[in-house]
Amino acid sequence: MEYKKIEEPLLYDGSQIQPFWAFKEFKVKGSSILAWHGPMEIEAEKIIDYEDIGLEIKSSEMVHFIIEHFDIQPADIRTCYHRQRLFVTIVKDVLGELGIGTNREGDDLYFEGNKLSVSIATCSNSSMKIHFGMNITNKGTPIDVDTIGLLECKKDLDNSQINELTNKISQNYINEIESIEEDITKTKVF
């Protein structure tokens, strides 16, 4: 898997969940994880989770991750959701190492009862896609949801630490996927 950190801010508007986005926009070919900081505002027609239709999904500043896998053909939504939960668990572990103790409910993370993240998993004919976004601050989030950002969870956190966190989460996910692949190649199957 290839990892690319996008340095310039980028609005997550839901279009990034489309297949081949990493290749079309950044020439990143194959299975990948791309990460960046930026706002989020998803237009109603780009919401793909039926439970979220009619809701505001927005934030002024988030850490975004877009993961795309091509290793299973045709793409499998069940495997995609398993990988999403694995990713969320990795985020929870890395945050815990920083002293930010979160609770996981499905694919969402909460800090002291406040929602810290959003996530979606989906498939196309060719790939599995995951978006995970974590609030840096709770500014610009919907007023009807109790939200929190990383900077509210840990007051002394700065941008360089958030960048390190982003890189570590991405690398830990890649390491986990590669470890699974290695285990598959050394296991006798009957």
Short mmCIF file of C-alpha atoms in Angstrom, two decimals:
data_model
loop_
_atom_site.label_atom_id
_atom_site.label_comp_id
_atom_site.label_asym_id
_atom_site.label_seq_id
_atom_site.Cartn_x
_atom_site.Cartn_y
_atom_site.Cartn_z
CA MET A 1 0.00 0.00 0.00
CA GLU A 2 1.16 3.50 -0.75
CA TYR A 3 0.79 6.37 1.71
CA LYS A 4 0.59 10.01 0.61
CA LYS A 5 0.21 12.98 2.95
CA ILE A 6 -1.42 15.86 1.06
CA GLU A 7 0.16 19.03 2.40
CA GLU A 8 -2.32 21.64 1.14
CA PRO A 9 -5.73 21.94 2.84
CA LEU A 10 -8.52 20.19 0.94
CA LEU A 11 -12.28 20.25 1.45
CA TYR A 12 -13.80 16.80 1.92
CA ASP A 13 -17.08 17.02 0.03
CA GLY A 14 -17.83 13.34 -0.53
CA SER A 15 -16.38 13.21 -4.05
CA GLN A 16 -13.18 11.68 -2.66
CA ILE A 17 -15.04 8.43 -1.85
CA GLN A 18 -15.41 7.78 -5.59
CA PRO A 19 -13.22 4.99 -7.05
CA PHE A 20 -9.80 5.96 -8.43
CA TRP A 21 -9.87 9.41 -6.77
CA ALA A 22 -6.27 9.05 -5.55
CA PHE A 23 -5.10 8.10 -9.03
CA LYS A 24 -7.11 10.76 -10.87
CA GLU A 25 -6.10 13.60 -8.53
CA PHE A 26 -2.61 12.60 -7.33
CA LYS A 27 -1.41 9.79 -9.66
CA VAL A 28 -1.36 7.36 -6.72
CA LYS A 29 -1.95 3.99 -8.36
CA GLY A 30 -3.13 0.88 -6.55
CA SER A 31 -4.13 0.32 -2.93
CA SER A 32 -3.44 3.47 -0.95
CA ILE A 33 -4.11 5.69 2.01
CA LEU A 34 -4.16 9.45 1.53
CA ALA A 35 -4.36 11.88 4.45
CA TRP A 36 -4.78 15.64 4.76
CA HIS A 37 -6.20 18.38 6.96
CA GLY A 38 -9.15 20.44 5.88
CA PRO A 39 -12.83 21.22 6.30
CA MET A 40 -15.73 18.91 5.51
CA GLU A 41 -19.09 19.70 4.01
CA ILE A 42 -20.99 16.98 2.24
CA GLU A 43 -23.78 17.98 -0.11
CA ALA A 44 -27.02 16.05 0.26
CA GLU A 45 -26.66 14.23 -3.07
CA LYS A 46 -23.18 12.94 -2.12
CA ILE A 47 -24.27 11.31 1.16
CA ILE A 48 -24.03 7.54 0.74
CA ASP A 49 -25.10 6.36 4.20
CA TYR A 50 -28.90 6.08 4.14
CA GLU A 51 -29.05 6.81 7.89
CA ASP A 52 -27.35 10.19 7.27
CA ILE A 53 -29.70 11.45 4.56
CA GLY A 54 -31.13 14.79 5.64
CA LEU A 55 -28.39 15.41 8.24
CA GLU A 56 -25.69 18.05 8.19
CA ILE A 57 -22.25 16.50 7.90
CA LYS A 58 -19.68 19.24 8.27
CA SER A 59 -16.71 20.53 10.23
CA SER A 60 -14.34 23.48 9.87
CA GLU A 61 -11.15 21.48 10.41
CA MET A 62 -10.52 17.75 10.33
CA VAL A 63 -7.85 15.17 9.68
CA HIS A 64 -9.10 13.11 6.71
CA PHE A 65 -8.04 9.65 5.57
CA ILE A 66 -9.13 8.06 2.30
CA ILE A 67 -8.27 4.37 1.98
CA GLU A 68 -8.70 2.43 -1.24
CA HIS A 69 -8.10 -1.31 -1.69
CA PHE A 70 -7.97 -3.16 -5.01
CA ASP A 71 -6.84 -6.56 -3.69
CA ILE A 72 -10.21 -8.35 -3.78
CA GLN A 73 -12.08 -8.59 -7.07
CA PRO A 74 -14.94 -8.05 -7.17
CA ALA A 75 -14.75 -5.68 -4.22
CA ASP A 76 -16.42 -6.97 -1.05
CA ILE A 77 -18.43 -4.64 1.21
CA ARG A 78 -18.13 -6.98 4.23
CA THR A 79 -14.32 -7.01 4.00
CA CYS A 80 -14.41 -3.24 3.53
CA TYR A 81 -16.38 -2.76 6.75
CA HIS A 82 -14.01 -5.11 8.60
CA ARG A 83 -11.08 -3.00 7.41
CA GLN A 84 -12.88 0.18 8.43
CA ARG A 85 -13.34 -1.17 11.98
CA LEU A 86 -9.67 -2.23 12.03
CA PHE A 87 -8.67 1.30 11.00
CA VAL A 88 -10.88 2.89 13.68
CA THR A 89 -9.36 0.56 16.30
CA ILE A 90 -5.86 1.62 15.19
CA VAL A 91 -6.85 5.30 15.53
CA LYS A 92 -8.22 4.58 19.01
CA ASP A 93 -4.95 2.86 20.01
CA VAL A 94 -2.74 5.68 18.70
CA LEU A 95 -4.88 8.31 20.43
CA GLY A 96 -4.61 6.29 23.63
CA GLU A 97 -0.81 6.41 23.39
CA LEU A 98 -1.15 10.22 23.43
CA GLY A 99 -3.32 10.11 26.53
CA ILE A 100 -6.58 10.66 24.64
CA GLY A 101 -8.82 7.85 25.85
CA THR A 102 -11.71 7.34 23.45
CA ASN A 103 -14.67 4.97 23.28
CA ARG A 104 -15.52 3.24 20.03
CA GLU A 105 -19.11 2.70 18.96
CA GLY A 106 -19.05 0.88 15.64
CA ASP A 107 -17.05 3.09 13.29
CA ASP A 108 -17.23 6.23 15.48
CA LEU A 109 -14.94 7.46 18.24
CA TYR A 110 -16.16 9.47 21.24
CA PHE A 111 -14.27 11.39 23.90
CA GLU A 112 -16.17 11.92 27.15
CA GLY A 113 -19.46 11.33 25.30
CA ASN A 114 -18.69 13.79 22.50
CA LYS A 115 -18.37 12.67 18.88
CA LEU A 116 -14.80 12.96 17.60
CA SER A 117 -15.02 11.27 14.20
CA VAL A 118 -17.08 10.32 11.16
CA SER A 119 -16.54 7.41 8.81
CA ILE A 120 -18.04 5.57 5.86
CA ALA A 121 -17.12 2.44 3.93
CA THR A 122 -18.34 1.58 0.44
CA CYS A 123 -17.47 -0.39 -2.69
CA SER A 124 -17.42 0.03 -6.42
CA ASN A 125 -16.99 -2.74 -8.97
CA SER A 126 -13.23 -2.29 -8.74
CA SER A 127 -12.30 -1.16 -5.23
CA MET A 128 -13.20 -0.81 -1.57
CA LYS A 129 -13.16 2.74 -0.15
CA ILE A 130 -13.07 4.11 3.40
CA HIS A 131 -13.26 7.70 4.55
CA PHE A 132 -12.39 8.50 8.16
CA GLY A 133 -12.46 12.08 9.40
CA MET A 134 -11.50 13.26 12.88
CA ASN A 135 -12.28 16.74 14.16
CA ILE A 136 -9.24 18.90 14.92
CA THR A 137 -11.62 21.39 16.57
CA ASN A 138 -15.36 21.23 17.04
CA LYS A 139 -15.87 24.50 15.15
CA GLY A 140 -18.33 24.33 12.28
CA THR A 141 -19.84 21.02 13.36
CA PRO A 142 -23.62 20.52 13.43
CA ILE A 143 -25.24 22.22 16.42
CA ASP A 144 -27.52 19.24 17.09
CA VAL A 145 -24.57 16.86 17.74
CA ASP A 146 -22.26 16.98 20.75
CA THR A 147 -18.86 17.06 19.07
CA ILE A 148 -15.27 17.54 20.16
CA GLY A 149 -11.94 18.05 18.42
CA LEU A 150 -8.44 16.81 19.11
CA LEU A 151 -7.44 20.25 20.42
CA GLU A 152 -10.24 20.11 22.98
CA CYS A 153 -9.29 16.54 23.98
CA LYS A 154 -5.66 17.47 24.66
CA LYS A 155 -5.01 21.17 25.19
CA ASP A 156 -1.23 21.04 24.55
CA LEU A 157 -1.54 19.30 21.17
CA ASP A 158 -0.03 21.24 18.26
CA ASN A 159 0.00 20.93 14.46
CA SER A 160 3.30 19.04 14.32
CA GLN A 161 1.93 16.45 16.77
CA ILE A 162 -1.26 16.15 14.71
CA ASN A 163 0.90 15.56 11.61
CA GLU A 164 2.89 12.89 13.49
CA LEU A 165 -0.38 11.34 14.63
CA THR A 166 -1.66 11.30 11.03
CA ASN A 167 1.53 9.63 9.77
CA LYS A 168 1.58 7.07 12.59
CA ILE A 169 -2.06 6.07 12.09
CA SER A 170 -1.49 5.63 8.35
CA GLN A 171 1.72 3.63 8.80
CA ASN A 172 0.19 1.43 11.50
CA TYR A 173 -2.71 0.59 9.17
CA ILE A 174 -0.34 -0.26 6.32
CA ASN A 175 1.75 -2.41 8.66
CA GLU A 176 -1.36 -4.27 9.84
CA ILE A 177 -2.57 -4.96 6.29
CA GLU A 178 0.92 -6.11 5.23
CA SER A 179 1.19 -8.33 8.32
CA ILE A 180 -2.14 -9.98 7.44
CA GLU A 181 -0.90 -10.59 3.89
CA GLU A 182 2.32 -12.14 5.22
CA ASP A 183 0.35 -14.38 7.59
CA ILE A 184 -1.81 -15.57 4.70
CA THR A 185 1.27 -16.63 2.74
CA LYS A 186 2.68 -18.74 5.60
CA THR A 187 -0.46 -20.51 6.77
CA LYS A 188 -1.30 -24.05 5.72
CA VAL A 189 -4.87 -24.27 4.48
CA PHE A 190 -6.78 -27.57 4.31
#
